[in-house]
Amino acid sequence: MATWSSDRISIRAPRENKEASGYKPFSEVNENQTTINFLNDKSNSYSINSNSELVGGNNQVWKNNIGNVSQYHVDLLKPQLDGEDMVNPAYELKKNFECNPIVVNPEKYESLPKLFNAVVDHARRWQRLENSTIEHRMRYARRMSKHPIFPIDFFDLNYDQFIAYMQCREDYDKAGHFALKHDLQTIHTFLHAYGIDPRGWYYRLPSRPNHKERLLPLPETVYALINYKFSKDPYENALYQYLHAHNFWIGWRVPSEPCIMTVDNIDFDTCSIIVTEQKKHCSTRQIFPETAIITGKTRKSLKNWLKWRDKVETSKSGNALYLQPSGKPFTVRHLGHKLGETGKKVCPNYRPYDSRHWCAIARLIKTKIETGRYDCYTVKNWLGHETISTTENYIQHAENYYRRAPYDWIKHTLKFNILYMNNIVGESVEKSKQRLKTYVSNGNSPREQNGLVEI
């Protein structure tokens, strides 16, 4: 029945309906019931009993399982370990945090190596730096601490000694832009570890030097390099021949990427290679080189290289693809030094990274010969460039080298025939002088599926 009043209307249900619906006054709610309020609005208060039944209120908008969900979140907030069970995990967490503090206090360390180790842990854990970057900066830090005029005291690092050191490096040591930049980045690594804001340590680097155009070796020179006799020892001679050949053909970042290559990164079934890009936080890219580079029986292929590798493999070799004559894997620094040393025996101005530039131009020329245009996207994916603009910067150089050597550079170094290639180059140069159409061979049969390539 309904009761009417002047200021409000109340509707009372019959008693039997209340009892049937499970209605109970607030005072009769059991102690094990939980009251949930939303936005502190008492009109939207509901009580949930242990049987997951919704009681009270006019509109029952919840499911019966809402009580179980709420109870789950309540239980989730409870500690999972009590008493003695909590002691060991808490001790381990505390010990781990003390070993990797978010701020390194140099006064707590007795020696410089221990301080450097703490900064290394901080750089790896909190600054998220790669191991190669950390190793590089610690090498600079050791050199900075031994400077003959203004050594850096990393136990008492201050702005005055930093400025004195940088000015000495620039004025007396004649350090350039990039050398000073490495010093500055090393100081910033320590400042971050000490909890000091590097922005307060103002130092403006000198201007970058003008980019000098580097001359890359032509295919004939590369062929001579990968067939040069570097040593009387058969394995050592084969090691550097294969390394140079793979660097030019694959074009990976030298020396970091070949240094961390493993035997498992080569898939002979699909003739593909998985390259780990240490520069990009160890991401990977898959490339599909020519079959001769992977499984060629008469070429310096990766399959033939594994036969040489087996000759020096020891228990210390691990799974590294390239091994020193002692059987140990290469370090990045040592591999770069040996590649530069052996490469200069053929090319006096050779640098290990030239092989990557050479491969970029060779791959662009290859796409020009096969498709009639420079396919930047194919080369971008091959080399692992982050942006297409990086690959596009090579087009101008590819055009210049294409006029000089208008043939497939990769096949030229794989299937070198000096008399045949000289005839092709001589004919191409002679026709270009006569301003006639020049037909270019890519190293295969003169007839391709789509005919000869026209410039």
Short mmCIF file of C-alpha atoms in Angstrom, two decimals:
data_model
loop_
_atom_site.label_atom_id
_atom_site.label_comp_id
_atom_site.label_asym_id
_atom_site.label_seq_id
_atom_site.Cartn_x
_atom_site.Cartn_y
_atom_site.Cartn_z
CA MET A 1 0.00 0.00 0.00
CA ALA A 2 1.12 3.63 -0.60
CA THR A 3 1.22 6.44 1.92
CA TRP A 4 0.94 10.04 0.73
CA SER A 5 2.35 13.04 2.59
CA SER A 6 2.73 16.72 1.78
CA ASP A 7 6.53 16.79 1.37
CA ARG A 8 7.42 13.33 0.08
CA ILE A 9 6.03 10.19 -1.35
CA SER A 10 7.03 6.87 0.15
CA ILE A 11 6.15 3.49 -1.23
CA ARG A 12 6.00 0.59 1.19
CA ALA A 13 5.98 -2.94 -0.10
CA PRO A 14 3.94 -5.59 1.65
CA ARG A 15 5.74 -7.40 4.48
CA GLU A 16 5.61 -10.74 2.73
CA ASN A 17 7.36 -9.27 -0.32
CA LYS A 18 10.17 -7.87 1.83
CA GLU A 19 10.78 -11.21 3.45
CA ALA A 20 10.64 -12.97 0.10
CA SER A 21 13.18 -10.61 -1.40
CA GLY A 22 15.60 -11.09 1.51
CA TYR A 23 15.25 -7.56 2.80
CA LYS A 24 16.74 -6.88 6.24
CA PRO A 25 17.05 -3.65 8.21
CA PHE A 26 20.55 -2.12 8.40
CA SER A 27 20.75 -3.01 12.09
CA GLU A 28 20.26 -6.70 11.28
CA VAL A 29 23.10 -6.91 8.73
CA ASN A 30 25.67 -9.56 9.73
CA GLU A 31 29.14 -8.54 10.81
CA ASN A 32 30.71 -10.43 7.91
CA GLN A 33 28.99 -8.20 5.37
CA THR A 34 30.97 -5.48 3.61
CA THR A 35 29.45 -2.10 2.82
CA ILE A 36 30.70 -0.42 -0.38
CA ASN A 37 30.09 3.29 -0.96
CA PHE A 38 30.70 5.08 -4.25
CA LEU A 39 31.58 8.79 -4.26
CA ASN A 40 30.49 8.99 -0.59
CA ASP A 41 26.85 8.86 -1.71
CA LYS A 42 24.85 7.01 0.94
CA SER A 43 21.94 6.60 -1.43
CA ASN A 44 24.14 4.35 -3.58
CA SER A 45 25.33 2.16 -0.73
CA TYR A 46 25.00 -1.58 -1.08
CA SER A 47 25.87 -4.44 1.21
CA ILE A 48 27.33 -7.73 0.09
CA ASN A 49 27.03 -10.76 2.31
CA SER A 50 29.23 -13.84 2.33
CA ASN A 51 26.86 -15.68 0.01
CA SER A 52 27.46 -13.14 -2.76
CA GLU A 53 23.80 -12.01 -2.64
CA LEU A 54 22.98 -8.39 -3.34
CA VAL A 55 20.57 -7.00 -0.75
CA GLY A 56 19.08 -3.56 -0.19
CA GLY A 57 18.33 -0.79 -2.64
CA ASN A 58 15.58 -0.53 -5.19
CA ASN A 59 17.63 -1.20 -8.38
CA GLN A 60 19.81 -4.30 -8.34
CA VAL A 61 22.30 -3.48 -11.12
CA TRP A 62 25.07 -5.80 -10.05
CA LYS A 63 25.61 -9.41 -10.83
CA ASN A 64 25.77 -11.90 -8.00
CA ASN A 65 29.46 -12.42 -8.59
CA ILE A 66 30.37 -8.80 -7.83
CA GLY A 67 30.90 -9.80 -4.23
CA ASN A 68 33.45 -12.40 -5.26
CA VAL A 69 35.28 -9.84 -7.40
CA SER A 70 35.38 -7.33 -4.54
CA GLN A 71 36.56 -10.00 -2.14
CA TYR A 72 39.30 -10.95 -4.63
CA HIS A 73 40.66 -7.40 -4.66
CA VAL A 74 40.52 -7.28 -0.87
CA ASP A 75 42.50 -10.50 -0.62
CA LEU A 76 44.95 -9.25 -3.24
CA LEU A 77 45.96 -6.39 -0.98
CA LYS A 78 46.81 -8.72 1.88
CA PRO A 79 50.48 -9.69 2.33
CA GLN A 80 51.21 -13.08 0.88
CA LEU A 81 53.99 -13.89 3.33
CA ASP A 82 53.77 -13.66 7.10
CA GLY A 83 56.19 -14.14 9.95
CA GLU A 84 59.44 -15.91 9.25
CA ASP A 85 58.53 -16.54 5.60
CA MET A 86 58.81 -12.80 4.95
CA VAL A 87 62.31 -12.43 6.39
CA ASN A 88 64.36 -14.03 3.62
CA PRO A 89 62.63 -12.32 0.63
CA ALA A 90 62.80 -8.96 2.38
CA TYR A 91 66.48 -9.48 3.12
CA GLU A 92 67.20 -10.42 -0.50
CA LEU A 93 65.32 -7.40 -1.84
CA LYS A 94 67.14 -5.08 0.53
CA LYS A 95 70.49 -6.59 -0.33
CA ASN A 96 69.78 -6.29 -4.06
CA PHE A 97 68.77 -2.66 -3.69
CA GLU A 98 71.92 -1.88 -1.71
CA CYS A 99 74.00 -3.39 -4.50
CA ASN A 100 72.17 -1.27 -7.10
CA PRO A 101 71.39 2.04 -5.39
CA ILE A 102 69.61 4.69 -7.39
CA VAL A 103 72.26 7.20 -6.22
CA VAL A 104 75.92 6.17 -5.91
CA ASN A 105 77.81 7.75 -3.01
CA PRO A 106 81.53 7.79 -3.94
CA GLU A 107 82.55 8.15 -0.28
CA LYS A 108 81.45 4.59 0.44
CA TYR A 109 84.03 3.04 -1.88
CA GLU A 110 87.62 2.42 -0.95
CA SER A 111 89.19 2.18 -4.41
CA LEU A 112 88.61 3.51 -7.88
CA PRO A 113 87.84 0.07 -9.43
CA LYS A 114 85.09 -0.51 -6.86
CA LEU A 115 83.63 2.91 -7.57
CA PHE A 116 83.73 2.25 -11.31
CA ASN A 117 81.96 -1.09 -10.79
CA ALA A 118 79.19 0.68 -8.87
CA VAL A 119 78.80 3.22 -11.68
CA VAL A 120 78.72 0.38 -14.23
CA ASP A 121 75.88 -1.29 -12.31
CA HIS A 122 74.03 2.02 -12.11
CA ALA A 123 74.48 2.72 -15.82
CA ARG A 124 73.18 -0.71 -16.70
CA ARG A 125 70.28 -0.83 -14.22
CA TRP A 126 69.05 2.77 -14.00
CA GLN A 127 70.45 4.56 -17.05
CA ARG A 128 69.56 1.67 -19.40
CA LEU A 129 72.83 1.86 -21.33
CA GLU A 130 74.10 -0.92 -23.55
CA ASN A 131 77.11 -2.96 -22.41
CA SER A 132 79.21 -1.75 -25.33
CA THR A 133 78.42 1.89 -24.45
CA ILE A 134 79.26 1.31 -20.79
CA GLU A 135 82.54 -0.38 -21.66
CA HIS A 136 83.44 2.50 -23.98
CA ARG A 137 82.74 5.16 -21.35
CA MET A 138 84.57 3.32 -18.60
CA ARG A 139 87.59 3.16 -20.88
CA TYR A 140 87.40 6.94 -21.24
CA ALA A 141 86.95 7.32 -17.49
CA ARG A 142 90.13 5.37 -16.76
CA ARG A 143 92.03 7.55 -19.21
CA MET A 144 90.56 10.73 -17.72
CA SER A 145 91.63 9.70 -14.23
CA LYS A 146 95.24 9.34 -15.47
CA HIS A 147 95.52 12.60 -17.40
CA PRO A 148 99.08 13.96 -16.89
CA ILE A 149 98.03 17.61 -16.34
CA PHE A 150 94.44 17.77 -15.07
CA PRO A 151 93.34 14.29 -13.98
CA ILE A 152 89.70 13.85 -12.99
CA ASP A 153 89.15 12.88 -9.35
CA PHE A 154 85.98 10.81 -9.50
CA PHE A 155 85.82 10.62 -5.69
CA ASP A 156 85.49 14.41 -5.57
CA LEU A 157 83.99 15.32 -8.92
CA ASN A 158 83.44 19.06 -9.28
CA TYR A 159 82.75 21.53 -12.05
CA ASP A 160 86.09 23.41 -11.84
CA GLN A 161 88.27 20.38 -12.48
CA PHE A 162 85.92 19.28 -15.28
CA ILE A 163 86.27 22.62 -17.11
CA ALA A 164 90.04 22.65 -16.58
CA TYR A 165 90.29 19.15 -18.00
CA MET A 166 88.16 19.94 -21.08
CA GLN A 167 90.10 23.13 -21.86
CA CYS A 168 93.38 21.26 -21.54
CA ARG A 169 92.11 18.54 -23.86
CA GLU A 170 91.06 21.09 -26.45
CA ASP A 171 94.01 23.51 -26.27
CA TYR A 172 96.99 21.25 -25.53
CA ASP A 173 95.89 17.74 -26.54
CA LYS A 174 94.22 19.11 -29.70
CA ALA A 175 91.19 16.88 -29.13
CA GLY A 176 88.47 17.27 -31.72
CA HIS A 177 84.71 17.48 -31.50
CA PHE A 178 84.02 13.77 -31.21
CA ALA A 179 86.79 13.05 -28.70
CA LEU A 180 85.51 15.83 -26.43
CA LYS A 181 81.97 14.58 -26.90
CA HIS A 182 82.98 11.17 -25.56
CA ASP A 183 84.60 12.82 -22.54
CA LEU A 184 81.45 14.84 -21.91
CA GLN A 185 79.20 11.77 -22.16
CA THR A 186 81.44 9.94 -19.71
CA ILE A 187 81.16 12.77 -17.19
CA HIS A 188 77.37 12.77 -17.62
CA THR A 189 77.27 9.06 -16.86
CA PHE A 190 78.99 9.67 -13.52
CA LEU A 191 76.84 12.70 -12.75
CA HIS A 192 73.67 10.68 -13.27
CA ALA A 193 75.06 7.99 -10.98
CA TYR A 194 75.89 10.58 -8.29
CA GLY A 195 72.41 12.09 -8.51
CA ILE A 196 73.69 15.39 -9.98
CA ASP A 197 71.81 17.19 -12.74
CA PRO A 198 74.20 17.42 -15.74
CA ARG A 199 72.42 20.51 -17.05
CA GLY A 200 74.17 22.54 -14.39
CA TRP A 201 77.57 21.59 -15.81
CA TYR A 202 77.53 23.77 -18.89
CA TYR A 203 80.07 23.06 -21.61
CA ARG A 204 79.69 23.83 -25.30
CA LEU A 205 81.46 21.48 -27.66
CA PRO A 206 83.49 22.93 -30.53
CA SER A 207 81.87 22.83 -33.94
CA ARG A 208 81.90 19.57 -35.85
CA PRO A 209 84.48 19.25 -38.61
CA ASN A 210 83.35 19.43 -42.19
CA HIS A 211 82.50 16.06 -43.61
CA LYS A 212 85.28 14.71 -45.78
CA GLU A 213 84.29 12.66 -48.77
CA ARG A 214 85.77 9.20 -48.49
CA LEU A 215 86.85 7.27 -51.55
CA LEU A 216 85.56 3.71 -51.50
CA PRO A 217 87.46 0.88 -53.17
CA LEU A 218 86.18 -0.33 -56.52
CA PRO A 219 85.18 -3.99 -56.96
CA GLU A 220 88.60 -4.89 -58.38
CA THR A 221 90.27 -3.62 -55.21
CA VAL A 222 87.78 -5.43 -52.99
CA TYR A 223 88.44 -8.63 -54.88
CA ALA A 224 92.17 -8.16 -54.32
CA LEU A 225 91.53 -7.52 -50.61
CA ILE A 226 89.48 -10.66 -50.00
CA ASN A 227 92.11 -12.76 -51.81
CA TYR A 228 95.20 -11.17 -50.26
CA LYS A 229 97.61 -13.43 -48.38
CA PHE A 230 97.55 -11.96 -44.87
CA SER A 231 99.53 -14.63 -43.07
CA LYS A 232 101.55 -17.78 -43.58
CA ASP A 233 99.28 -19.54 -41.11
CA PRO A 234 96.45 -21.08 -43.20
CA TYR A 235 93.72 -20.46 -40.63
CA GLU A 236 94.71 -16.87 -39.88
CA ASN A 237 94.93 -16.11 -43.58
CA ALA A 238 91.48 -17.63 -44.22
CA LEU A 239 90.04 -15.84 -41.18
CA TYR A 240 90.70 -12.33 -42.46
CA GLN A 241 89.90 -13.19 -46.06
CA TYR A 242 86.48 -14.51 -45.05
CA LEU A 243 85.89 -11.64 -42.61
CA HIS A 244 86.57 -8.97 -45.22
CA ALA A 245 84.50 -10.81 -47.81
CA HIS A 246 81.48 -11.15 -45.51
CA ASN A 247 81.79 -7.54 -44.35
CA PHE A 248 81.63 -6.20 -47.91
CA TRP A 249 78.92 -8.57 -49.12
CA ILE A 250 76.61 -8.36 -46.09
CA GLY A 251 77.32 -4.78 -45.04
CA TRP A 252 76.64 -5.20 -41.33
CA ARG A 253 77.90 -2.69 -38.77
CA VAL A 254 81.58 -3.40 -38.29
CA PRO A 255 82.92 -4.54 -35.89
CA SER A 256 80.02 -4.89 -33.41
CA GLU A 257 77.61 -7.01 -35.48
CA PRO A 258 80.05 -9.65 -36.86
CA CYS A 259 81.62 -9.88 -33.40
CA ILE A 260 78.38 -11.09 -31.77
CA MET A 261 77.26 -13.32 -34.65
CA THR A 262 76.74 -16.97 -33.70
CA VAL A 263 76.57 -20.16 -35.69
CA ASP A 264 72.85 -20.42 -34.91
CA ASN A 265 72.22 -17.08 -36.65
CA ILE A 266 72.73 -18.77 -40.03
CA ASP A 267 69.84 -20.74 -41.54
CA PHE A 268 71.14 -22.83 -44.41
CA ASP A 269 67.68 -24.18 -45.26
CA THR A 270 66.28 -20.74 -46.11
CA CYS A 271 69.69 -19.19 -46.97
CA SER A 272 69.11 -16.37 -44.50
CA ILE A 273 71.01 -14.63 -41.71
CA ILE A 274 69.73 -13.18 -38.43
CA VAL A 275 71.76 -10.05 -37.65
CA THR A 276 71.70 -8.74 -34.07
CA GLU A 277 71.83 -4.93 -34.09
CA GLN A 278 73.66 -3.96 -30.94
CA LYS A 279 73.24 -0.29 -31.82
CA LYS A 280 69.43 -0.68 -31.64
CA HIS A 281 69.26 -2.41 -28.24
CA CYS A 282 70.01 -5.86 -29.68
CA SER A 283 67.03 -5.96 -32.02
CA THR A 284 67.32 -8.36 -34.94
CA ARG A 285 66.80 -8.24 -38.67
CA GLN A 286 66.70 -11.09 -41.18
CA ILE A 287 68.35 -10.81 -44.57
CA PHE A 288 68.56 -13.20 -47.52
CA PRO A 289 71.95 -12.89 -49.25
CA GLU A 290 72.83 -14.52 -52.53
CA THR A 291 73.03 -18.30 -52.37
CA ALA A 292 76.74 -18.19 -53.17
CA ILE A 293 77.37 -16.16 -50.00
CA ILE A 294 75.58 -18.71 -47.82
CA THR A 295 76.26 -22.12 -49.34
CA GLY A 296 78.60 -21.56 -52.31
CA LYS A 297 81.03 -24.48 -52.60
CA THR A 298 83.74 -22.57 -54.49
CA ARG A 299 83.25 -19.18 -52.84
CA LYS A 300 84.11 -17.69 -49.46
CA SER A 301 80.68 -18.68 -48.22
CA LEU A 302 79.53 -18.98 -44.65
CA LYS A 303 79.18 -22.73 -45.05
CA ASN A 304 82.81 -23.06 -46.13
CA TRP A 305 83.86 -20.82 -43.28
CA LEU A 306 82.40 -23.22 -40.71
CA LYS A 307 84.86 -25.84 -41.94
CA TRP A 308 87.72 -23.50 -41.06
CA ARG A 309 86.10 -22.60 -37.75
CA ASP A 310 85.97 -26.24 -36.68
CA LYS A 311 89.77 -26.43 -36.91
CA VAL A 312 90.33 -24.10 -33.92
CA GLU A 313 87.12 -24.55 -31.90
CA THR A 314 87.74 -25.22 -28.20
CA SER A 315 85.72 -25.30 -25.00
CA LYS A 316 86.19 -21.53 -24.72
CA SER A 317 84.84 -20.81 -28.20
CA GLY A 318 81.19 -20.82 -27.25
CA ASN A 319 78.90 -20.40 -30.24
CA ALA A 320 80.70 -17.40 -31.78
CA LEU A 321 80.86 -17.44 -35.56
CA TYR A 322 84.34 -15.92 -35.92
CA LEU A 323 87.17 -17.20 -33.73
CA GLN A 324 90.72 -16.03 -33.19
CA PRO A 325 93.53 -18.47 -34.02
CA SER A 326 93.57 -19.33 -30.30
CA GLY A 327 89.94 -20.44 -30.50
CA LYS A 328 88.60 -17.59 -28.38
CA PRO A 329 85.87 -15.23 -29.62
CA PHE A 330 86.77 -11.70 -30.67
CA THR A 331 86.11 -8.62 -28.61
CA VAL A 332 84.68 -5.65 -30.48
CA ARG A 333 87.77 -3.52 -29.99
CA HIS A 334 90.21 -6.27 -30.98
CA LEU A 335 88.26 -7.22 -34.09
CA GLY A 336 88.09 -3.60 -35.25
CA HIS A 337 91.83 -3.21 -34.75
CA LYS A 338 92.68 -6.36 -36.72
CA LEU A 339 90.33 -5.48 -39.58
CA GLY A 340 91.88 -2.03 -39.89
CA GLU A 341 95.40 -3.46 -39.75
CA THR A 342 94.81 -6.10 -42.42
CA GLY A 343 92.72 -3.84 -44.66
CA LYS A 344 95.46 -1.21 -44.89
CA LYS A 345 97.77 -3.77 -46.47
CA VAL A 346 95.71 -3.43 -49.67
CA CYS A 347 93.97 -0.05 -49.20
CA PRO A 348 96.15 2.49 -47.33
CA ASN A 349 93.11 4.61 -46.40
CA TYR A 350 90.92 1.65 -45.46
CA ARG A 351 88.66 1.78 -42.41
CA PRO A 352 86.53 -1.16 -41.27
CA TYR A 353 83.27 0.79 -41.61
CA ASP A 354 84.03 1.41 -45.30
CA SER A 355 82.71 -2.07 -46.02
CA ARG A 356 79.22 -1.01 -44.89
CA HIS A 357 79.29 2.10 -47.10
CA TRP A 358 80.55 -0.01 -49.98
CA CYS A 359 77.73 -2.53 -49.52
CA ALA A 360 75.12 0.27 -49.46
CA ILE A 361 76.33 1.58 -52.81
CA ALA A 362 76.73 -1.91 -54.27
CA ARG A 363 73.18 -2.87 -53.27
CA LEU A 364 71.76 0.33 -54.73
CA ILE A 365 73.59 -0.30 -57.99
CA LYS A 366 72.25 -3.85 -57.98
CA THR A 367 68.65 -2.59 -57.71
CA LYS A 368 69.37 -0.10 -60.51
CA ILE A 369 70.53 -2.89 -62.78
CA GLU A 370 67.66 -5.24 -61.90
CA THR A 371 64.76 -2.76 -61.80
CA GLY A 372 66.02 0.31 -63.66
CA ARG A 373 65.81 2.53 -60.54
CA TYR A 374 67.43 2.86 -57.14
CA ASP A 375 65.23 0.96 -54.68
CA CYS A 376 65.95 2.67 -51.35
CA TYR A 377 63.45 0.64 -49.34
CA THR A 378 65.06 -2.67 -50.26
CA VAL A 379 68.50 -1.39 -49.26
CA LYS A 380 67.10 0.24 -46.11
CA ASN A 381 65.72 -3.08 -44.88
CA TRP A 382 68.93 -4.85 -45.83
CA LEU A 383 71.21 -2.49 -43.88
CA GLY A 384 68.81 -1.87 -41.00
CA HIS A 385 68.65 1.91 -41.35
CA GLU A 386 66.20 3.57 -38.97
CA THR A 387 65.01 6.15 -41.53
CA ILE A 388 64.75 6.12 -45.30
CA SER A 389 66.64 9.42 -45.48
CA THR A 390 69.80 7.65 -44.33
CA THR A 391 69.59 5.34 -47.32
CA GLU A 392 68.71 8.17 -49.70
CA ASN A 393 71.98 9.91 -48.81
CA TYR A 394 73.81 7.13 -50.66
CA ILE A 395 72.01 7.67 -53.98
CA GLN A 396 74.26 10.53 -55.12
CA HIS A 397 77.35 8.43 -54.43
CA ALA A 398 75.79 5.41 -56.11
CA GLU A 399 75.15 7.45 -59.24
CA ASN A 400 78.77 8.62 -59.37
CA TYR A 401 80.17 5.14 -58.84
CA TYR A 402 77.69 3.67 -61.30
CA ARG A 403 79.17 5.83 -64.07
CA ARG A 404 82.62 4.57 -63.12
CA ALA A 405 81.75 0.88 -62.71
CA PRO A 406 78.37 0.16 -64.40
CA TYR A 407 77.92 -3.47 -63.39
CA ASP A 408 76.80 -5.57 -60.44
CA TRP A 409 79.50 -5.10 -57.79
CA ILE A 410 78.44 -8.08 -55.67
CA LYS A 411 78.58 -10.54 -58.56
CA HIS A 412 81.77 -8.94 -59.76
CA THR A 413 83.55 -9.83 -56.51
CA LEU A 414 81.89 -13.26 -56.36
CA LYS A 415 82.56 -14.31 -59.96
CA PHE A 416 85.54 -12.29 -60.97
CA ASN A 417 86.78 -12.64 -64.54
CA ILE A 418 89.25 -9.86 -65.20
CA LEU A 419 89.34 -10.17 -69.00
CA TYR A 420 85.54 -10.38 -69.35
CA MET A 421 84.89 -7.49 -66.96
CA ASN A 422 87.54 -5.28 -68.55
CA ASN A 423 85.87 -5.77 -71.91
CA ILE A 424 82.49 -4.77 -70.46
CA VAL A 425 83.90 -1.71 -68.71
CA GLY A 426 85.91 -0.68 -71.77
CA GLU A 427 82.92 -0.96 -74.05
CA SER A 428 80.71 0.95 -71.62
CA VAL A 429 83.19 3.80 -71.30
CA GLU A 430 83.67 3.99 -75.06
CA LYS A 431 79.91 4.10 -75.70
CA SER A 432 79.38 6.72 -73.03
CA LYS A 433 81.96 8.93 -74.73
CA GLN A 434 80.05 8.58 -78.01
CA ARG A 435 76.82 9.51 -76.16
CA LEU A 436 75.19 6.26 -77.14
CA LYS A 437 72.90 4.07 -75.09
CA THR A 438 74.95 1.98 -72.70
CA TYR A 439 73.95 -1.60 -71.98
CA VAL A 440 75.12 -2.99 -68.67
CA SER A 441 75.82 -6.56 -67.75
CA ASN A 442 75.10 -7.73 -64.24
CA GLY A 443 77.62 -10.55 -64.37
CA ASN A 444 75.21 -13.22 -65.66
CA SER A 445 74.24 -14.22 -69.14
CA PRO A 446 73.79 -11.18 -71.45
CA ARG A 447 70.10 -12.03 -71.73
CA GLU A 448 67.81 -11.66 -68.77
CA GLN A 449 64.11 -12.24 -68.37
CA ASN A 450 63.31 -8.57 -68.95
CA GLY A 451 66.05 -7.95 -71.46
CA LEU A 452 69.12 -5.77 -71.07
CA VAL A 453 69.08 -2.83 -68.71
CA GLU A 454 69.11 0.55 -70.36
CA ILE A 455 70.47 3.69 -68.73
#
